[in-house]
Amino acid sequence: FKCGYACVAREVLSASFMQNCNHAIMMYLTSTTVGCRVRSSSSSISRAAAACLRALSTGSKYTLARVFTQQNAAEFVTLTGDSNPIHVDKAAASAAGHAAPILPGMLMAAMFPAIIGSHFPGALYLTQTLKFRKPALVGSRVIAEVRASSKSGQRVTFETVCRDAQGAILVDGTALALLKRRAEQH
């Protein structure tokens, strides 16, 4: 297949849609996920944004899994000025009752706009609520998920959640994003 963007829905993409595409496509096929990712730049981005917005429906789900290293945590706390030693110092984490340094909650939560922005070119992140439920240790696998819960024009509300490898909720909340139809609307 050739396309300026990848859009995968539960429904089969039409042959005419696929024939109109002009760049390499990467398909993400699951039974419950709609996936859109820009794979090229230039004018195809505006077409990608419009197509991804059209493909989005309530219940559409997008995920990102990541293992944050000690270096990632150290860089994050340096950038943000977070001086809490439980994120980078094993002794401080142990004194606070943790087996190892814990990831900053905001580092995990930063996965939500990363998912939305990578799937919807030109998206503007408007609001985010967060509840920090359980700490995650540095080096552990974090799976972030955003699921469209409502759509009104270009405004989409997403339920957001980060889980550990066992499925326990680490961080959850709700995000509101303005999804652009064309890149030139920035």
mmCIF file of N, CA, C and O in Angstrom, residues 8-77:
data_model
loop_
_atom_site.group_PDB
_atom_site.id
_atom_site.type_symbol
_atom_site.label_atom_id
_atom_site.label_comp_id
_atom_site.label_asym_id
_atom_site.label_seq_id
_atom_site.Cartn_x
_atom_site.Cartn_y
_atom_site.Cartn_z
ATOM 1 N N VAL A 8 -6.078 3.108 10.041
ATOM 2 C CA VAL A 8 -6.592 1.759 10.119
ATOM 3 C C VAL A 8 -7.825 1.793 11.003
ATOM 4 O O VAL A 8 -7.781 2.298 12.095
ATOM 5 N N ALA A 9 -8.907 1.262 10.525
ATOM 6 C CA ALA A 9 -10.135 1.202 11.296
ATOM 7 C C ALA A 9 -10.615 -0.232 11.324
ATOM 8 O O ALA A 9 -10.082 -1.097 10.639
ATOM 9 N N ARG A 10 -11.632 -0.486 12.126
ATOM 10 C CA ARG A 10 -12.224 -1.819 12.147
ATOM 11 C C ARG A 10 -12.773 -2.168 10.782
ATOM 12 O O ARG A 10 -12.824 -3.310 10.405
ATOM 13 N N GLU A 11 -13.191 -1.146 10.038
ATOM 14 C CA GLU A 11 -13.700 -1.369 8.694
ATOM 15 C C GLU A 11 -12.531 -1.457 7.716
ATOM 16 O O GLU A 11 -11.468 -0.945 7.964
ATOM 17 N N VAL A 12 -12.747 -2.099 6.593
ATOM 18 C CA VAL A 12 -11.723 -2.205 5.565
ATOM 19 C C VAL A 12 -11.660 -0.881 4.808
ATOM 20 O O VAL A 12 -12.679 -0.306 4.453
ATOM 21 N N LEU A 13 -10.439 -0.388 4.580
ATOM 22 C CA LEU A 13 -10.273 0.856 3.847
ATOM 23 C C LEU A 13 -10.678 0.648 2.391
ATOM 24 O O LEU A 13 -10.386 -0.375 1.787
ATOM 25 N N SER A 14 -11.340 1.623 1.824
ATOM 26 C CA SER A 14 -11.818 1.496 0.443
ATOM 27 C C SER A 14 -10.667 1.493 -0.548
ATOM 28 O O SER A 14 -9.626 2.095 -0.316
ATOM 29 N N ALA A 15 -10.871 0.804 -1.654
ATOM 30 C CA ALA A 15 -9.843 0.734 -2.698
ATOM 31 C C ALA A 15 -9.538 2.118 -3.257
ATOM 32 O O ALA A 15 -8.384 2.455 -3.518
ATOM 33 N N SER A 16 -10.560 2.965 -3.421
ATOM 34 C CA SER A 16 -10.330 4.305 -3.963
ATOM 35 C C SER A 16 -9.498 5.143 -3.001
ATOM 36 O O SER A 16 -8.641 5.921 -3.423
ATOM 37 N N PHE A 17 -9.707 4.972 -1.700
ATOM 38 C CA PHE A 17 -8.902 5.682 -0.712
ATOM 39 C C PHE A 17 -7.434 5.278 -0.875
ATOM 40 O O PHE A 17 -6.551 6.110 -0.944
ATOM 41 N N MET A 18 -7.200 3.991 -0.971
ATOM 42 C CA MET A 18 -5.841 3.493 -1.080
ATOM 43 C C MET A 18 -5.197 3.904 -2.406
ATOM 44 O O MET A 18 -4.015 4.186 -2.453
ATOM 45 N N GLN A 19 -5.954 3.976 -3.478
ATOM 46 C CA GLN A 19 -5.404 4.365 -4.774
ATOM 47 C C GLN A 19 -4.989 5.828 -4.796
ATOM 48 O O GLN A 19 -4.109 6.213 -5.564
ATOM 49 N N ASN A 20 -5.620 6.656 -3.991
ATOM 50 C CA ASN A 20 -5.305 8.081 -3.967
ATOM 51 C C ASN A 20 -4.079 8.409 -3.126
ATOM 52 O O ASN A 20 -3.651 9.550 -3.079
ATOM 53 N N CYS A 21 -3.529 7.448 -2.455
ATOM 54 C CA CYS A 21 -2.389 7.694 -1.585
ATOM 55 C C CYS A 21 -1.093 7.661 -2.375
ATOM 56 O O CYS A 21 -0.997 7.016 -3.401
ATOM 57 N N ASN A 22 -0.066 8.353 -1.834
ATOM 58 C CA ASN A 22 1.171 8.474 -2.597
ATOM 59 C C ASN A 22 2.468 8.316 -1.807
ATOM 60 O O ASN A 22 3.519 8.648 -2.294
ATOM 61 N N HIS A 23 2.405 7.827 -0.591
ATOM 62 C CA HIS A 23 3.615 7.601 0.203
ATOM 63 C C HIS A 23 3.513 6.256 0.925
ATOM 64 O O HIS A 23 2.440 5.670 1.010
ATOM 65 N N ALA A 24 4.621 5.795 1.473
ATOM 66 C CA ALA A 24 4.629 4.488 2.138
ATOM 67 C C ALA A 24 3.704 4.477 3.351
ATOM 68 O O ALA A 24 3.639 5.422 4.112
ATOM 69 N N ILE A 25 2.977 3.398 3.523
ATOM 70 C CA ILE A 25 2.037 3.261 4.635
ATOM 71 C C ILE A 25 2.541 2.229 5.632
ATOM 72 O O ILE A 25 3.191 1.276 5.261
ATOM 73 N N MET A 26 2.246 2.486 6.893
ATOM 74 C CA MET A 26 2.506 1.489 7.912
ATOM 75 C C MET A 26 1.166 1.194 8.575
ATOM 76 O O MET A 26 0.515 2.079 9.076
ATOM 77 N N MET A 27 0.745 -0.036 8.532
ATOM 78 C CA MET A 27 -0.563 -0.415 9.056
ATOM 79 C C MET A 27 -0.420 -0.966 10.478
ATOM 80 O O MET A 27 0.461 -1.765 10.749
ATOM 81 N N TYR A 28 -1.303 -0.563 11.343
ATOM 82 C CA TYR A 28 -1.385 -1.090 12.690
ATOM 83 C C TYR A 28 -2.747 -1.778 12.798
ATOM 84 O O TYR A 28 -3.774 -1.125 12.895
ATOM 85 N N LEU A 29 -2.769 -3.077 12.734
ATOM 86 C CA LEU A 29 -4.029 -3.803 12.664
ATOM 87 C C LEU A 29 -4.352 -4.478 13.991
ATOM 88 O O LEU A 29 -3.660 -5.378 14.424
ATOM 89 N N THR A 30 -5.413 -4.015 14.629
ATOM 90 C CA THR A 30 -5.987 -4.721 15.757
ATOM 91 C C THR A 30 -7.485 -4.604 15.609
ATOM 92 O O THR A 30 -7.986 -3.797 14.845
ATOM 93 N N SER A 31 -8.198 -5.373 16.354
ATOM 94 C CA SER A 31 -9.654 -5.364 16.189
ATOM 95 C C SER A 31 -10.311 -4.150 16.821
ATOM 96 O O SER A 31 -11.453 -3.842 16.529
ATOM 97 N N THR A 32 -9.616 -3.437 17.698
ATOM 98 C CA THR A 32 -10.265 -2.327 18.399
ATOM 99 C C THR A 32 -9.562 -0.993 18.227
ATOM 100 O O THR A 32 -9.950 -0.025 18.848
ATOM 101 N N THR A 33 -8.544 -0.939 17.428
ATOM 102 C CA THR A 33 -7.739 0.275 17.353
ATOM 103 C C THR A 33 -7.865 0.961 16.014
ATOM 104 O O THR A 33 -7.847 0.328 14.988
ATOM 105 N N VAL A 34 -7.984 2.267 16.061
ATOM 106 C CA VAL A 34 -7.830 3.088 14.869
ATOM 107 C C VAL A 34 -6.475 3.736 15.039
ATOM 108 O O VAL A 34 -6.204 4.330 16.063
ATOM 109 N N GLY A 35 -5.618 3.633 14.043
ATOM 110 C CA GLY A 35 -4.281 4.210 14.165
ATOM 111 C C GLY A 35 -3.983 5.122 13.011
ATOM 112 O O GLY A 35 -4.204 4.750 11.885
ATOM 113 N N CYS A 36 -3.492 6.302 13.306
ATOM 114 C CA CYS A 36 -3.071 7.227 12.263
ATOM 115 C C CYS A 36 -1.715 7.751 12.652
ATOM 116 O O CYS A 36 -1.557 8.261 13.746
ATOM 117 N N ARG A 37 -0.750 7.606 11.751
ATOM 118 C CA ARG A 37 0.580 8.143 11.995
ATOM 119 C C ARG A 37 1.113 8.747 10.734
ATOM 120 O O ARG A 37 1.087 8.123 9.696
ATOM 121 N N VAL A 38 1.605 9.933 10.844
ATOM 122 C CA VAL A 38 2.191 10.586 9.680
ATOM 123 C C VAL A 38 3.504 9.904 9.359
ATOM 124 O O VAL A 38 4.309 9.656 10.229
ATOM 125 N N ARG A 39 3.712 9.606 8.091
ATOM 126 C CA ARG A 39 4.936 8.968 7.650
ATOM 127 C C ARG A 39 5.693 9.833 6.654
ATOM 128 O O ARG A 39 6.658 9.393 6.077
ATOM 129 N N SER A 40 5.234 11.035 6.383
ATOM 130 C CA SER A 40 5.930 11.931 5.471
ATOM 131 C C SER A 40 5.646 13.364 5.877
ATOM 132 O O SER A 40 4.822 13.615 6.723
ATOM 133 N N SER A 41 6.330 14.290 5.250
ATOM 134 C CA SER A 41 6.099 15.695 5.562
ATOM 135 C C SER A 41 5.434 16.363 4.372
ATOM 136 O O SER A 41 4.909 15.702 3.498
ATOM 137 N N SER A 42 5.448 17.672 4.324
ATOM 138 C CA SER A 42 4.885 18.505 3.268
ATOM 139 C C SER A 42 3.368 18.489 3.273
ATOM 140 O O SER A 42 2.743 18.360 4.302
ATOM 141 N N SER A 43 2.756 18.625 2.091
ATOM 142 C CA SER A 43 1.309 18.775 2.012
ATOM 143 C C SER A 43 0.551 17.533 2.431
ATOM 144 O O SER A 43 -0.642 17.608 2.736
ATOM 145 N N SER A 44 1.211 16.380 2.478
ATOM 146 C CA SER A 44 0.502 15.175 2.910
ATOM 147 C C SER A 44 0.105 15.253 4.378
ATOM 148 O O SER A 44 -0.803 14.568 4.817
ATOM 149 N N ILE A 45 0.772 16.123 5.169
ATOM 150 C CA ILE A 45 0.417 16.273 6.574
ATOM 151 C C ILE A 45 -1.000 16.797 6.714
ATOM 152 O O ILE A 45 -1.769 16.309 7.536
ATOM 153 N N SER A 46 -1.397 17.785 5.920
ATOM 154 C CA SER A 46 -2.758 18.312 6.029
ATOM 155 C C SER A 46 -3.778 17.238 5.623
ATOM 156 O O SER A 46 -4.827 17.129 6.229
ATOM 157 N N ARG A 47 -3.459 16.449 4.611
ATOM 158 C CA ARG A 47 -4.359 15.348 4.236
ATOM 159 C C ARG A 47 -4.406 14.301 5.337
ATOM 160 O O ARG A 47 -5.445 13.732 5.622
ATOM 161 N N ALA A 48 -3.245 14.060 5.955
ATOM 162 C CA ALA A 48 -3.175 13.087 7.045
ATOM 163 C C ALA A 48 -4.045 13.525 8.217
ATOM 164 O O ALA A 48 -4.791 12.731 8.783
ATOM 165 N N ALA A 49 -3.937 14.800 8.586
ATOM 166 C CA ALA A 49 -4.719 15.317 9.705
ATOM 167 C C ALA A 49 -6.206 15.164 9.447
ATOM 168 O O ALA A 49 -6.963 14.720 10.313
ATOM 169 N N ALA A 50 -6.650 15.520 8.266
ATOM 170 C CA ALA A 50 -8.068 15.419 7.923
ATOM 171 C C ALA A 50 -8.522 13.969 7.923
ATOM 172 O O ALA A 50 -9.588 13.642 8.440
ATOM 173 N N ALA A 51 -7.717 13.087 7.356
ATOM 174 C CA ALA A 51 -8.104 11.669 7.294
ATOM 175 C C ALA A 51 -8.145 11.043 8.675
ATOM 176 O O ALA A 51 -9.041 10.259 8.984
ATOM 177 N N CYS A 52 -7.188 11.385 9.524
ATOM 178 C CA CYS A 52 -7.166 10.824 10.872
ATOM 179 C C CYS A 52 -8.366 11.304 11.681
ATOM 180 O O CYS A 52 -8.959 10.537 12.429
ATOM 181 N N LEU A 53 -8.743 12.562 11.531
ATOM 182 C CA LEU A 53 -9.914 13.080 12.220
ATOM 183 C C LEU A 53 -11.182 12.384 11.729
ATOM 184 O O LEU A 53 -12.041 12.012 12.513
ATOM 185 N N ARG A 54 -11.292 12.171 10.415
ATOM 186 C CA ARG A 54 -12.462 11.459 9.879
ATOM 187 C C ARG A 54 -12.522 10.020 10.376
ATOM 188 O O ARG A 54 -13.594 9.487 10.630
ATOM 189 N N ALA A 55 -11.369 9.371 10.510
ATOM 190 C CA ALA A 55 -11.328 7.970 10.920
ATOM 191 C C ALA A 55 -11.627 7.788 12.409
ATOM 192 O O ALA A 55 -12.008 6.713 12.837
ATOM 193 N N LEU A 56 -11.465 8.847 13.188
ATOM 194 C CA LEU A 56 -11.660 8.771 14.634
ATOM 195 C C LEU A 56 -13.127 8.587 14.976
ATOM 196 O O LEU A 56 -13.990 9.281 14.453
ATOM 197 N N SER A 57 -13.408 7.663 15.882
ATOM 198 C CA SER A 57 -14.763 7.490 16.386
ATOM 199 C C SER A 57 -14.688 7.219 17.884
ATOM 200 O O SER A 57 -13.624 6.886 18.415
ATOM 201 N N THR A 58 -15.811 7.388 18.573
ATOM 202 C CA THR A 58 -15.851 7.092 19.994
ATOM 203 C C THR A 58 -15.416 5.644 20.190
ATOM 204 O O THR A 58 -15.863 4.759 19.481
ATOM 205 N N GLY A 59 -14.508 5.440 21.113
ATOM 206 C CA GLY A 59 -13.972 4.109 21.368
ATOM 207 C C GLY A 59 -12.641 3.848 20.689
ATOM 208 O O GLY A 59 -11.964 2.878 21.016
ATOM 209 N N SER A 60 -12.231 4.726 19.758
ATOM 210 C CA SER A 60 -10.926 4.553 19.115
ATOM 211 C C SER A 60 -9.846 4.603 20.182
ATOM 212 O O SER A 60 -9.875 5.446 21.074
ATOM 213 N N LYS A 61 -8.889 3.699 20.099
ATOM 214 C CA LYS A 61 -7.874 3.548 21.139
ATOM 215 C C LYS A 61 -6.479 3.615 20.523
ATOM 216 O O LYS A 61 -6.246 3.065 19.453
ATOM 217 N N TYR A 62 -5.570 4.302 21.202
ATOM 218 C CA TYR A 62 -4.192 4.449 20.770
ATOM 219 C C TYR A 62 -3.293 4.139 21.951
ATOM 220 O O TYR A 62 -3.581 4.568 23.063
ATOM 221 N N THR A 63 -2.215 3.412 21.732
ATOM 222 C CA THR A 63 -1.341 3.029 22.837
ATOM 223 C C THR A 63 0.124 3.303 22.512
ATOM 224 O O THR A 63 0.515 3.387 21.347
ATOM 225 N N LEU A 64 0.905 3.407 23.567
ATOM 226 C CA LEU A 64 2.351 3.567 23.471
ATOM 227 C C LEU A 64 2.951 2.880 24.690
ATOM 228 O O LEU A 64 2.522 3.134 25.818
ATOM 229 N N ALA A 65 3.903 2.000 24.470
ATOM 230 C CA ALA A 65 4.588 1.326 25.575
ATOM 231 C C ALA A 65 6.024 1.828 25.628
ATOM 232 O O ALA A 65 6.640 2.077 24.593
ATOM 233 N N ARG A 66 6.534 1.960 26.839
ATOM 234 C CA ARG A 66 7.863 2.527 26.994
ATOM 235 C C ARG A 66 8.489 2.031 28.288
ATOM 236 O O ARG A 66 7.798 1.842 29.286
ATOM 237 N N VAL A 67 9.785 1.821 28.275
ATOM 238 C CA VAL A 67 10.564 1.571 29.484
ATOM 239 C C VAL A 67 11.447 2.794 29.666
ATOM 240 O O VAL A 67 12.312 3.069 28.834
ATOM 241 N N PHE A 68 11.210 3.546 30.738
ATOM 242 C CA PHE A 68 12.009 4.734 31.023
ATOM 243 C C PHE A 68 13.228 4.322 31.841
ATOM 244 O O PHE A 68 13.100 3.680 32.877
ATOM 245 N N THR A 69 14.396 4.720 31.385
ATOM 246 C CA THR A 69 15.652 4.382 32.057
ATOM 247 C C THR A 69 15.959 5.394 33.162
ATOM 248 O O THR A 69 15.317 6.444 33.259
ATOM 249 N N GLN A 70 16.986 5.076 33.952
ATOM 250 C CA GLN A 70 17.447 6.012 34.979
ATOM 251 C C GLN A 70 17.902 7.313 34.328
ATOM 252 O O GLN A 70 17.643 8.384 34.842
ATOM 253 N N GLN A 71 18.532 7.212 33.149
ATOM 254 C CA GLN A 71 18.968 8.419 32.437
ATOM 255 C C GLN A 71 17.768 9.256 32.014
ATOM 256 O O GLN A 71 17.795 10.481 32.132
ATOM 257 N N ASN A 72 16.689 8.610 31.520
ATOM 258 C CA ASN A 72 15.474 9.350 31.152
ATOM 259 C C ASN A 72 14.917 10.101 32.358
ATOM 260 O O ASN A 72 14.558 11.277 32.251
ATOM 261 N N ALA A 73 14.841 9.424 33.498
ATOM 262 C CA ALA A 73 14.307 10.054 34.713
ATOM 263 C C ALA A 73 15.206 11.215 35.143
ATOM 264 O O ALA A 73 14.709 12.291 35.495
ATOM 265 N N ALA A 74 16.530 11.007 35.089
ATOM 266 C CA ALA A 74 17.460 12.069 35.486
ATOM 267 C C ALA A 74 17.340 13.283 34.565
ATOM 268 O O ALA A 74 17.343 14.430 35.036
ATOM 269 N N GLU A 75 17.232 13.043 33.264
ATOM 270 C CA GLU A 75 17.082 14.152 32.322
ATOM 271 C C GLU A 75 15.765 14.891 32.557
ATOM 272 O O GLU A 75 15.718 16.125 32.507
ATOM 273 N N PHE A 76 14.695 14.155 32.830
ATOM 274 C CA PHE A 76 13.396 14.778 33.072
ATOM 275 C C PHE A 76 13.439 15.662 34.317
ATOM 276 O O PHE A 76 12.979 16.803 34.284
ATOM 277 N N VAL A 77 13.988 15.145 35.414
ATOM 278 C CA VAL A 77 14.014 15.957 36.638
ATOM 279 C C VAL A 77 14.937 17.162 36.478
ATOM 280 O O VAL A 77 14.674 18.223 37.043
#
